[in-house]
Short mmCIF file of C-alpha atoms in Angstrom, two decimals:
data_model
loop_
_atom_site.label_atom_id
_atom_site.label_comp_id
_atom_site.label_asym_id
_atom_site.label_seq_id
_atom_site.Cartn_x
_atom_site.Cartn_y
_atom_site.Cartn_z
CA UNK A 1 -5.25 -5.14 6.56
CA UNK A 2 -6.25 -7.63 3.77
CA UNK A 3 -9.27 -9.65 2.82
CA UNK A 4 -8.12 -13.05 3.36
CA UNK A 5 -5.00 -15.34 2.50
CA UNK A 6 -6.05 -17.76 0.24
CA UNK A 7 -3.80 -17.69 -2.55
CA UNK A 8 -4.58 -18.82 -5.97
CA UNK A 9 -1.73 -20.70 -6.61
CA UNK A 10 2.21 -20.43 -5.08
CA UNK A 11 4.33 -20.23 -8.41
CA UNK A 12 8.13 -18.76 -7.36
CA UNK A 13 7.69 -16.40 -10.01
CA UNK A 14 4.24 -14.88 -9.30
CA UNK A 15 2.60 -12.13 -10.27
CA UNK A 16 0.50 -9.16 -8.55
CA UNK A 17 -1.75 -6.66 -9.55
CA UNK A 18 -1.98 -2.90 -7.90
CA UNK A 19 -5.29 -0.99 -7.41
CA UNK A 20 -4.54 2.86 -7.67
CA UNK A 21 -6.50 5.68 -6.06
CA UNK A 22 -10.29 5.52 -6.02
CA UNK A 23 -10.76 8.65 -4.62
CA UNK A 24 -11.07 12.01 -5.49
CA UNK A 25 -14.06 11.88 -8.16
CA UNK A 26 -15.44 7.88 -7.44
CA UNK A 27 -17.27 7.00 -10.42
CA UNK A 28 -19.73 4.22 -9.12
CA UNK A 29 -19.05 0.79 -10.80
CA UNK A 30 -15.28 1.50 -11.95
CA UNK A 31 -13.51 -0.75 -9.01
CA UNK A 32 -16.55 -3.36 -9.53
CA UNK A 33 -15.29 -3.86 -13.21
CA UNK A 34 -11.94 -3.76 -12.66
CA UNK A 35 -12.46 -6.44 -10.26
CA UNK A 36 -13.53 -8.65 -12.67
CA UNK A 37 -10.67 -7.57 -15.04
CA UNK A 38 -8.74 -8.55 -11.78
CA UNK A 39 -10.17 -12.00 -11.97
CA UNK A 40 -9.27 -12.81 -15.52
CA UNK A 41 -5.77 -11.88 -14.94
CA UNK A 42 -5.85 -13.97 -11.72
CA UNK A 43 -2.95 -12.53 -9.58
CA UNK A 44 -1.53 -14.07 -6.35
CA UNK A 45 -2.79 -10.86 -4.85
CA UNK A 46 -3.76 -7.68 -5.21
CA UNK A 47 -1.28 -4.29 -3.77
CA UNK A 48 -2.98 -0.70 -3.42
CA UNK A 49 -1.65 2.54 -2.92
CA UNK A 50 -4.75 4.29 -0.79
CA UNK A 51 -7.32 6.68 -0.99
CA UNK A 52 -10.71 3.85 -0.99
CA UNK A 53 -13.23 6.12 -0.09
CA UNK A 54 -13.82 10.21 -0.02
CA UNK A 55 -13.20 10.39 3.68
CA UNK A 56 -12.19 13.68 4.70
CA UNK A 57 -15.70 13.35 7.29
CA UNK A 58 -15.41 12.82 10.74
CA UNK A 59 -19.05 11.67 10.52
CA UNK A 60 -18.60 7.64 11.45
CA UNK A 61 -21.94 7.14 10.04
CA UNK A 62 -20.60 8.65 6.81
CA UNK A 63 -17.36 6.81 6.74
CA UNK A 64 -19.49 3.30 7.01
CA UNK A 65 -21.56 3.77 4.30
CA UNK A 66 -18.58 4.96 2.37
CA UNK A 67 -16.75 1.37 3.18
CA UNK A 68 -20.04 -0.36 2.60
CA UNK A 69 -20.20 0.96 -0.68
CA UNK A 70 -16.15 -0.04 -1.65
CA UNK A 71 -16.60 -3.13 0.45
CA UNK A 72 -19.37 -4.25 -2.23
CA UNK A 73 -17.93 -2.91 -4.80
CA UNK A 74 -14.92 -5.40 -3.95
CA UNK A 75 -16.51 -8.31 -2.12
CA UNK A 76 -15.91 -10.78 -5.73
CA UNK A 77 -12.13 -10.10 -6.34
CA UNK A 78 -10.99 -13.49 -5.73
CA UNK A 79 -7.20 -12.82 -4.80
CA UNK A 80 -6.16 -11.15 -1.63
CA UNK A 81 -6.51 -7.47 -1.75
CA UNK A 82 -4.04 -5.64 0.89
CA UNK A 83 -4.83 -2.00 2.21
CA UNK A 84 -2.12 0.66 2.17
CA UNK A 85 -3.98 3.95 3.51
CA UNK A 86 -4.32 7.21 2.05
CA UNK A 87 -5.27 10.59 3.22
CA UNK A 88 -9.05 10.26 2.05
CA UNK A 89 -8.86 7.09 4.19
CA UNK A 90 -7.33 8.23 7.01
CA UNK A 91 -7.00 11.93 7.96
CA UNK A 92 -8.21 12.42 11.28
CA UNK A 93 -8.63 11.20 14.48
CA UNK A 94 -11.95 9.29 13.59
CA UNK A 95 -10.91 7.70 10.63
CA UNK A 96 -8.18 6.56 11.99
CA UNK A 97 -10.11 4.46 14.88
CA UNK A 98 -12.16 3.20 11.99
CA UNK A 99 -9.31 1.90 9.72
CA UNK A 100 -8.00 0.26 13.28
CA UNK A 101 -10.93 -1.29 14.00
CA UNK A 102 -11.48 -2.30 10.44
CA UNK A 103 -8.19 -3.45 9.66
CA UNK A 104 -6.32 -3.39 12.69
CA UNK A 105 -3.07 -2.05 11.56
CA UNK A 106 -2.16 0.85 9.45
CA UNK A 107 1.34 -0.15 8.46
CA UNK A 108 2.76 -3.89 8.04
CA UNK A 109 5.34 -6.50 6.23
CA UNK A 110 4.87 -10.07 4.58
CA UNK A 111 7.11 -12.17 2.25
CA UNK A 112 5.91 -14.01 -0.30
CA UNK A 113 8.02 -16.65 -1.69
CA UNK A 114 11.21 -14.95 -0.78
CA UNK A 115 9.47 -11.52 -1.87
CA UNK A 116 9.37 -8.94 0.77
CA UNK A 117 6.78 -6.14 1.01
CA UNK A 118 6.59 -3.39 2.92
CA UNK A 119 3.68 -1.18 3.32
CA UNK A 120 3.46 2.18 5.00
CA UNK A 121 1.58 4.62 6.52
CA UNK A 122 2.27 8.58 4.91
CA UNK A 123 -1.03 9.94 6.37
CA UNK A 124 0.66 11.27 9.38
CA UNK A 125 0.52 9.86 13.11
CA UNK A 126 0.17 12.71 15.49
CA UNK A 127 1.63 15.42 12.97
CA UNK A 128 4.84 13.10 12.05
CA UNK A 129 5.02 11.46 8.26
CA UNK A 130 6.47 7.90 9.31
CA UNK A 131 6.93 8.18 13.08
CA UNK A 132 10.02 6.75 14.10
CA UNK A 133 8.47 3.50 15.59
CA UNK A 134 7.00 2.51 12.09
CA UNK A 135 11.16 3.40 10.89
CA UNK A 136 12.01 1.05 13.57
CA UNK A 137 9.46 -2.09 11.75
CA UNK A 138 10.36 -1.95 8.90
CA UNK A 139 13.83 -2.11 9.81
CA UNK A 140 13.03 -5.25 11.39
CA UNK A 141 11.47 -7.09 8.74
CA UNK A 142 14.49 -5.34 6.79
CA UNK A 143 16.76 -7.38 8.82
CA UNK A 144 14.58 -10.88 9.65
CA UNK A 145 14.45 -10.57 5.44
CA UNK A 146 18.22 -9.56 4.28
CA UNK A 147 18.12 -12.32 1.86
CA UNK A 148 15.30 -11.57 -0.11
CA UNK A 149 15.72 -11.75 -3.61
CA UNK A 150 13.27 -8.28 -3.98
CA UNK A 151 11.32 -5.40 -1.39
CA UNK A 152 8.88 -3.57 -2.79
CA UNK A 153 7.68 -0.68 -0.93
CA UNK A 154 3.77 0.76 -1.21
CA UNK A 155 2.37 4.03 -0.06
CA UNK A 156 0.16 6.56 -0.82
CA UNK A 157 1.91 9.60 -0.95
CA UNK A 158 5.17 9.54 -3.15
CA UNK A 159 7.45 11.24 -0.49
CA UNK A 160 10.92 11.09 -2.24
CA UNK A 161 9.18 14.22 -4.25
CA UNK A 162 8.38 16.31 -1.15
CA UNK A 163 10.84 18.99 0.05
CA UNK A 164 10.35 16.80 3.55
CA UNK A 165 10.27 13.60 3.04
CA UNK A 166 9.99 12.61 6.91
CA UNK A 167 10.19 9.28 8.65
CA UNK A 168 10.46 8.34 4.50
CA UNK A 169 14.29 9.09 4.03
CA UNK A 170 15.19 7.06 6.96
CA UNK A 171 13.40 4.21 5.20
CA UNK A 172 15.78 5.04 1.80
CA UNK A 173 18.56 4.98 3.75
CA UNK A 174 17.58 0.66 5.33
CA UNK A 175 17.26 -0.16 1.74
CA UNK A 176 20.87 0.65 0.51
CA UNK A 177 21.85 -2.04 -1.11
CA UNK A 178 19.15 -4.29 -1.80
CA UNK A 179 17.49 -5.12 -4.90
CA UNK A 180 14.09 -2.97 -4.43
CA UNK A 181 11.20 -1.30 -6.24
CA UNK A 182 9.27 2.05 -4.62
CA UNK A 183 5.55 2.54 -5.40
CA UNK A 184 3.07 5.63 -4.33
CA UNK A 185 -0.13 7.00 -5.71
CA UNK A 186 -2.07 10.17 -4.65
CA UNK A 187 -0.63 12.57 -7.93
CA UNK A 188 -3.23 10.70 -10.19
CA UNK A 189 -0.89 10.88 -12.87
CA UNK A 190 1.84 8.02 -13.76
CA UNK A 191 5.56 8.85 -13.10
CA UNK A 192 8.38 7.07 -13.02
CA UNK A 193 11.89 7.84 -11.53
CA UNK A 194 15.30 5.98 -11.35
CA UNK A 195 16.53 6.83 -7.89
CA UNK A 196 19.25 5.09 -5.56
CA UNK A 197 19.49 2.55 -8.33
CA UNK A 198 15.97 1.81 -8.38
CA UNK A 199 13.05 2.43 -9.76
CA UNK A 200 10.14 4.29 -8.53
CA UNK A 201 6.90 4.66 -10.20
CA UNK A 202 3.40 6.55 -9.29
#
């Protein structure tokens, strides 16, 4: 679920830019400039929170031209741009085959110079938030990565606010004790909370 790993350059204190919802009212050309805003900055990578397209279509012929259209709006960012789904990206059963066959995987780890990130899924896997066997991943990489300096955790919905925060509270409970940083989108609005000793932003 990224564009490619070609890195820019491999500092050990690197930086990374995050690409917040798109959808819900796309105004055409937005991502395409802040791509090359993204360029200037030149980031290791690039972290999102969800919600690329509209979605919320069963219509595959709809969802492609949808992905066209942020594909090429995207196709000149220069650093690696990692997926984190959203519910306009994947909300049904047909949207979810097409983010599979797109991008293979809807949930995922990788550690970048001694970094760990975790990215999950919050759209819902047959009607559970954070099924138990995406709990049991990330406790893996958890526990191949118990010395990493940092974990920073991306998803699209920010689930410590929900009355049921699912599959998400069993996640809280793997990071106890590690240095670690929370971030969500879908409010559209910026928020930040200290919580477990860390800090978690929308």
């Amino acid at each position: 679920p990224w564009t490619h790993l070609d890195f820019d350059n491999d500092p050990q204190n690197f930086k990374f830019a995050i690409v917040s919802d798109r959808a819900g009212g796309v105004r055409p050309g937005i991502l395409a400039d802040a791509v090359s805003k993204l360029n200037l900055l030149v980031p290791e990578f690039v972290m999102s929170v969800g919600d690329f397209i509209p979605g919320n279509t069963a219509d595959r012929a709809q969802l492609a031209k949808e992905w066209a259209e942020f594909d090429a709006e995207l196709k000149d960012l220069k650093a690696p741009f990692f997926f984190v789904p959203g519910n306009h990206d994947m909300n049904n059963g047909v949207q979810r085959e097409v983010w599979m066959e797109r991008s293979g995987v809807p949930f995922y780890s990788f550690l970048y110079k001694d970094v760990l990130f975790l990215a999950l899924d919050t759209t819902g896997e047959k009607g559970e938030i954070i099924p138990d066997h995406q709990v049991e991943a990330m406790r893996k990489a958890l526990e191949k990565h118990h010395d990493a300096r940092w974990t920073f955790v991306f998803m699209h919905h920010p689930l410590w606010l929900y009355d049921n925060p699912a599959g998400f509270a069993k996640v809280e409970e793997l990071l106890i004790g590690r240095n670690y940083t929370v971030i969500a989108g879908h409010f559209h609005r910026y928020l930040h909370d200290w919580r477990n000793n860390a800090n978690y932003y929308i």
